[in-house]
Short mmCIF file of C-alpha atoms in Angstrom, two decimals:
data_model
loop_
_atom_site.label_atom_id
_atom_site.label_comp_id
_atom_site.label_asym_id
_atom_site.label_seq_id
_atom_site.Cartn_x
_atom_site.Cartn_y
_atom_site.Cartn_z
CA MET Q 2 -39.87 -20.73 -75.96
CA THR Q 3 -41.95 -20.80 -79.70
CA LEU Q 4 -40.87 -18.88 -82.86
CA ARG Q 5 -42.59 -15.27 -81.92
CA ARG Q 6 -43.70 -12.61 -84.73
CA ILE Q 7 -41.67 -9.59 -84.39
CA ALA Q 8 -41.98 -6.75 -86.83
CA ALA Q 9 -38.38 -4.53 -87.61
CA ALA Q 10 -34.97 -5.29 -87.15
CA CYS Q 11 -33.23 -2.57 -84.96
CA LEU Q 12 -30.32 -4.54 -84.22
CA PRO Q 13 -28.11 -2.96 -86.93
CA ILE Q 14 -28.73 0.74 -85.13
CA VAL Q 15 -27.37 -1.31 -81.89
CA LEU Q 16 -24.84 -3.28 -83.52
CA ALA Q 17 -23.53 0.29 -85.09
CA VAL Q 18 -23.63 2.27 -81.91
CA ALA Q 19 -21.56 -0.28 -80.08
CA ALA Q 20 -19.37 -1.79 -82.78
CA SER Q 21 -16.33 -0.24 -80.82
CA LEU Q 22 -17.18 -2.68 -77.60
CA VAL Q 23 -17.03 -5.90 -79.76
CA ALA Q 24 -13.52 -6.98 -78.84
CA SER Q 25 -13.75 -6.31 -75.09
CA ALA Q 26 -16.80 -9.15 -75.36
CA ASP Q 27 -14.66 -10.88 -77.66
CA THR Q 28 -12.60 -11.50 -74.81
CA LEU Q 29 -14.93 -12.82 -72.28
CA PRO Q 30 -13.45 -15.16 -69.69
CA SER Q 31 -14.49 -18.71 -69.69
CA ARG Q 32 -14.10 -19.16 -66.14
CA VAL Q 33 -14.95 -15.63 -64.22
CA LEU Q 34 -17.77 -15.65 -62.45
CA THR Q 35 -20.17 -12.88 -61.58
CA PHE Q 36 -22.47 -13.13 -58.41
CA VAL Q 37 -25.05 -10.23 -57.75
CA ASP Q 38 -27.16 -9.56 -54.84
CA ASP Q 39 -30.48 -8.57 -56.12
CA ARG Q 40 -31.25 -6.81 -53.31
CA ASP Q 41 -28.95 -3.80 -53.59
CA GLY Q 42 -26.76 -4.77 -56.20
CA LEU Q 43 -23.61 -5.59 -54.85
CA SER Q 44 -21.56 -7.72 -57.65
CA LEU Q 45 -18.24 -9.83 -57.20
CA THR Q 46 -16.84 -11.16 -60.08
CA ILE Q 47 -13.55 -13.06 -59.67
CA GLN Q 48 -11.80 -15.99 -61.68
CA THR Q 49 -12.44 -19.23 -60.34
CA GLN Q 50 -10.17 -21.25 -62.51
CA VAL Q 51 -7.09 -21.71 -60.36
CA SER Q 52 -5.16 -22.89 -62.75
CA ALA Q 53 -5.38 -19.82 -64.58
CA PRO Q 54 -2.61 -17.10 -64.88
CA ASP Q 55 -4.80 -14.28 -63.05
CA ALA Q 56 -6.56 -16.44 -60.67
CA GLY Q 57 -8.19 -15.04 -57.98
CA ARG Q 58 -8.64 -11.62 -59.65
CA PHE Q 59 -12.28 -10.28 -58.47
CA THR Q 60 -13.86 -6.69 -58.93
CA PHE Q 61 -16.21 -5.96 -56.26
CA LYS Q 62 -18.99 -3.35 -56.97
CA VAL Q 63 -20.65 -1.36 -54.97
CA ARG Q 64 -23.24 0.27 -56.50
CA GLY Q 65 -22.99 4.60 -56.43
CA LEU Q 66 -19.34 4.00 -55.55
CA GLY Q 67 -17.25 2.11 -57.67
CA GLY Q 68 -15.42 -1.37 -57.85
CA TYR Q 69 -13.00 -3.34 -55.95
CA VAL Q 70 -10.25 -4.55 -58.05
CA GLY Q 71 -7.88 -7.29 -56.32
CA HIS Q 72 -5.84 -10.40 -56.54
CA ALA Q 73 -6.19 -13.33 -54.19
CA GLY Q 74 -4.15 -15.13 -56.15
CA ALA Q 75 -3.15 -18.32 -53.45
CA ALA Q 76 -5.57 -17.03 -50.92
CA MET Q 77 -8.17 -18.44 -53.27
CA ARG Q 78 -8.75 -21.92 -52.73
CA SER Q 79 -10.78 -24.41 -54.93
CA LEU Q 80 -12.09 -27.22 -52.08
CA SER Q 81 -13.98 -29.12 -54.76
CA PRO Q 82 -16.22 -28.35 -58.10
CA SER Q 83 -19.01 -26.51 -55.46
CA SER Q 84 -16.86 -24.95 -53.19
CA VAL Q 85 -14.54 -22.21 -53.57
CA VAL Q 86 -13.46 -20.17 -51.14
CA VAL Q 87 -11.42 -17.26 -50.31
CA ARG Q 88 -9.39 -16.18 -47.45
CA PHE Q 89 -7.93 -12.64 -48.77
CA ALA Q 90 -6.77 -9.22 -46.87
CA GLY Q 91 -3.87 -6.65 -49.32
CA ASP Q 92 -3.98 -4.23 -51.85
CA ALA Q 93 -6.83 -3.20 -53.88
CA THR Q 94 -7.66 -0.15 -56.37
CA LEU Q 95 -11.05 1.40 -55.94
CA ARG Q 96 -11.91 2.40 -59.41
CA PRO Q 97 -15.15 4.65 -60.31
CA GLU Q 98 -18.37 3.64 -61.71
CA VAL Q 99 -18.48 3.91 -65.49
CA ALA Q 100 -21.57 3.24 -68.03
CA THR Q 101 -21.01 2.30 -71.36
CA ASP Q 102 -20.89 5.35 -72.39
CA GLY Q 103 -17.86 6.01 -70.23
CA THR Q 104 -20.38 8.38 -68.04
CA ILE Q 105 -18.88 8.47 -64.49
CA THR Q 106 -22.15 7.25 -62.43
CA GLY Q 107 -20.93 6.69 -58.54
CA SER Q 108 -19.75 9.02 -56.05
CA LEU Q 109 -15.99 8.17 -56.55
CA GLU Q 110 -14.37 10.26 -59.49
CA THR Q 111 -10.62 8.79 -59.67
CA PRO Q 112 -9.31 5.67 -58.59
CA SER Q 113 -8.07 5.02 -55.50
CA ALA Q 114 -5.35 2.76 -53.23
CA ALA Q 115 -7.20 0.74 -50.39
CA GLN Q 116 -6.26 -2.04 -47.85
CA VAL Q 117 -9.51 -4.80 -48.06
CA GLU Q 118 -10.27 -7.93 -46.89
CA LEU Q 119 -12.48 -10.05 -48.70
CA GLN Q 120 -13.82 -13.06 -47.26
CA ALA Q 121 -15.98 -15.45 -49.98
CA GLN Q 122 -18.04 -18.87 -50.09
CA ILE Q 123 -18.46 -19.89 -53.67
CA ASP Q 124 -20.26 -22.52 -55.33
CA PRO Q 125 -19.31 -22.48 -59.36
CA THR Q 126 -22.03 -24.92 -59.70
CA ARG Q 127 -24.86 -23.60 -58.49
CA HIS Q 128 -23.82 -20.43 -59.08
CA THR Q 129 -24.55 -18.94 -55.86
CA ALA Q 130 -22.09 -17.37 -53.80
CA GLU Q 131 -21.92 -14.95 -50.00
CA ALA Q 132 -19.45 -12.86 -50.08
CA THR Q 133 -17.92 -10.11 -47.39
CA LEU Q 134 -15.72 -7.38 -48.07
CA SER Q 135 -14.54 -4.52 -45.91
CA ASP Q 136 -12.16 -1.49 -46.28
CA GLY Q 137 -11.51 0.15 -42.82
CA ASN Q 138 -15.47 1.30 -41.57
CA ARG Q 139 -16.74 0.01 -44.43
CA ARG Q 140 -18.77 -3.35 -44.72
CA TYR Q 141 -20.28 -4.99 -47.69
CA HIS Q 142 -22.09 -8.45 -47.23
CA LEU Q 143 -23.05 -9.94 -50.49
CA VAL Q 144 -25.35 -12.88 -51.05
CA ALA Q 145 -26.27 -14.21 -54.46
CA ARG Q 146 -29.08 -16.83 -53.96
CA SER Q 147 -29.85 -17.40 -57.62
CA SER Q 148 -28.04 -17.28 -60.77
CA GLY Q 149 -26.77 -13.75 -60.44
CA ARG Q 150 -28.53 -12.15 -63.45
CA GLY Q 151 -30.53 -9.93 -61.39
CA GLU Q 152 -33.47 -8.68 -63.60
CA LEU Q 153 -31.77 -10.43 -66.94
CA ASP Q 154 -35.59 -12.43 -67.69
CA ARG Q 155 -37.46 -9.04 -67.35
CA THR Q 156 -35.30 -7.29 -69.91
CA LEU Q 157 -35.28 -10.35 -72.32
CA GLY Q 158 -38.97 -10.80 -72.19
CA ALA Q 159 -39.51 -7.04 -72.61
CA VAL Q 160 -36.94 -6.69 -75.56
CA GLU Q 161 -38.49 -9.93 -77.20
CA GLN Q 162 -42.22 -8.15 -76.52
CA ALA Q 163 -41.08 -4.89 -78.01
CA PHE Q 164 -40.64 -6.89 -81.02
CA VAL Q 165 -43.86 -8.93 -80.94
CA ASP Q 166 -45.75 -5.75 -80.52
CA ASP Q 167 -43.25 -4.05 -83.67
CA ASP Q 168 -42.75 -0.86 -80.76
CA PRO Q 169 -39.43 1.02 -80.88
CA LEU Q 170 -40.25 2.97 -78.04
CA ALA Q 171 -40.37 0.10 -75.39
CA LEU Q 172 -37.28 -1.12 -77.34
CA TYR Q 173 -35.52 2.04 -76.70
CA ALA Q 174 -36.18 1.57 -73.02
CA GLU Q 175 -34.18 -1.55 -72.93
CA VAL Q 176 -31.43 -0.49 -75.01
CA ASN Q 177 -27.72 0.59 -73.51
CA GLY Q 178 -26.45 3.90 -72.63
CA GLY Q 179 -24.54 4.39 -75.43
CA VAL Q 180 -27.25 4.52 -77.76
CA ARG Q 181 -30.13 6.13 -75.57
CA SER Q 182 -27.16 9.01 -75.74
CA ALA Q 183 -26.35 8.90 -79.90
CA TYR Q 184 -30.19 8.50 -80.12
CA SER Q 185 -33.75 10.21 -78.86
CA ALA Q 186 -36.38 8.33 -78.66
CA ALA Q 187 -37.72 9.60 -81.77
CA ASP Q 188 -34.84 9.17 -84.17
CA PHE Q 189 -34.05 5.92 -82.74
CA ALA Q 190 -37.79 4.92 -83.86
CA SER Q 191 -37.18 6.70 -87.15
CA THR Q 192 -34.28 4.83 -87.78
CA TRP Q 193 -35.75 1.48 -86.75
CA ARG Q 194 -39.00 1.91 -89.55
CA SER Q 195 -36.24 3.47 -92.54
CA GLN Q 196 -33.84 0.30 -92.15
CA SER Q 197 -36.64 -2.20 -92.07
CA ALA Q 198 -37.95 -0.69 -95.54
CA THR Q 199 -34.08 -0.81 -96.85
CA ILE Q 200 -32.51 -4.02 -95.51
CA GLY Q 201 -35.76 -6.54 -94.35
CA ARG Q 202 -37.23 -7.06 -91.19
CA VAL Q 203 -37.32 -10.27 -88.73
CA ALA Q 204 -40.39 -12.04 -88.79
CA ALA Q 205 -39.47 -14.69 -86.41
CA MET Q 206 -37.13 -15.43 -83.52
CA ARG Q 207 -36.19 -18.06 -81.31
CA ARG Q 208 -34.51 -17.92 -77.82
CA LEU Q 209 -31.82 -21.59 -78.12
CA ALA Q 210 -29.59 -20.37 -75.33
CA VAL Q 211 -28.42 -17.54 -72.47
CA THR Q 212 -25.27 -18.21 -70.95
CA GLU Q 213 -23.93 -17.12 -67.76
CA PRO Q 214 -22.86 -13.92 -66.99
CA GLN Q 215 -19.37 -13.10 -67.76
CA THR Q 216 -16.74 -10.25 -66.95
CA ASN Q 217 -14.51 -8.57 -69.47
CA GLU Q 218 -10.78 -6.92 -68.28
CA LEU Q 219 -12.99 -3.90 -68.08
CA GLY Q 220 -14.85 -5.12 -65.62
CA MET Q 221 -18.22 -5.12 -68.23
CA ILE Q 222 -21.03 -7.70 -67.33
CA SER Q 223 -22.60 -9.51 -70.06
CA ILE Q 224 -24.15 -12.11 -70.92
CA VAL Q 225 -24.93 -13.81 -74.56
CA ALA Q 226 -28.81 -15.15 -75.89
CA THR Q 227 -28.41 -16.87 -78.79
CA TYR Q 228 -31.43 -17.06 -81.35
CA GLU Q 229 -32.40 -18.74 -84.50
CA VAL Q 230 -34.07 -15.37 -86.45
CA GLU Q 231 -36.36 -15.56 -89.31
CA ARG Q 232 -35.21 -12.57 -91.60
CA LEU Q 233 -37.35 -11.51 -94.64
CA THR Q 234 -35.52 -9.71 -97.43
CA PRO Q 235 -37.20 -6.58 -98.98
CA SER Q 236 -38.15 -8.92 -102.11
CA GLY Q 237 -39.60 -11.51 -99.58
CA ALA Q 238 -37.00 -14.24 -99.32
CA SER Q 239 -37.06 -15.76 -96.32
CA GLU Q 240 -33.41 -16.15 -94.80
CA VAL Q 241 -32.80 -17.83 -91.22
CA THR Q 242 -29.94 -17.21 -89.32
CA VAL Q 243 -28.43 -17.69 -86.19
CA PHE Q 244 -27.44 -14.51 -84.15
CA ASP Q 245 -25.76 -13.56 -80.50
CA VAL Q 246 -27.40 -11.04 -78.97
CA PHE Q 247 -25.27 -9.42 -76.08
CA PHE Q 248 -26.63 -7.59 -73.21
CA VAL Q 249 -24.81 -5.66 -70.66
CA GLN Q 250 -25.46 -5.18 -66.81
CA GLU Q 251 -25.61 -1.63 -65.83
CA GLY Q 252 -26.28 -1.10 -62.11
CA ALA Q 253 -28.96 -3.41 -61.37
CA SER Q 254 -30.05 -3.19 -64.74
CA TRP Q 255 -29.54 -5.47 -68.24
CA LYS Q 256 -29.52 -3.83 -71.46
CA LEU Q 257 -29.13 -4.50 -74.76
CA LEU Q 258 -25.66 -3.97 -76.16
CA PHE Q 259 -25.19 -5.50 -79.99
CA SER Q 260 -26.18 -8.39 -81.98
CA ARG Q 261 -24.24 -10.24 -84.77
CA PRO Q 262 -24.83 -13.59 -86.74
CA ARG Q 263 -22.79 -16.80 -86.03
#
């Protein structure tokens, strides 16, 4: 992707609203993998590093309900770098589905105990998985045939295009629920304009890398896109900085969370 001309720097707004989430994002485990079934939003997050203290710890999310959290432990085996097998039956906790702003979005309101069976075949190398979780007469079957990023490519493109077009309203549609709760669309656009006059504006950016989805201890699924950003100061000087831009999964969608310079 070549350097793209973009208009104003709204990311400080996102940073200010989401600052409380930075510590969580900093602790994303490096060997925790997330697999998403794009058909219905089912997702499995599991620690696949067998030597880790939390090896086999998993969260199986069901859109509109919540997430089953359990610890497979020795019931997870690594047969090769490209084959991890889970055969688990035991205790789990079914936790409510919660958005980034703390709002419960699923039908479950309080955590409850559950006896579940989880069977999974995981390929960490290709980032594919097939898994089935059973809870009594409930049965959920997940097939993740791709990178498990859901609509991430669409979101990245939409965010970049919003910058290109200097369109804060288009960008507002791509920010996380915490920002949308704190700002109306009109307030967001107004803040965008006022900040660009005082702190300068982003003149160009180039995407350098995008990580695999990671999950923190709160169950937040995130990725980091790294950009080389050229900023024009109010005096007209040009500065180039590398920024990490964080995106969070909300349901089956990905939303802009915050950014920070390296």
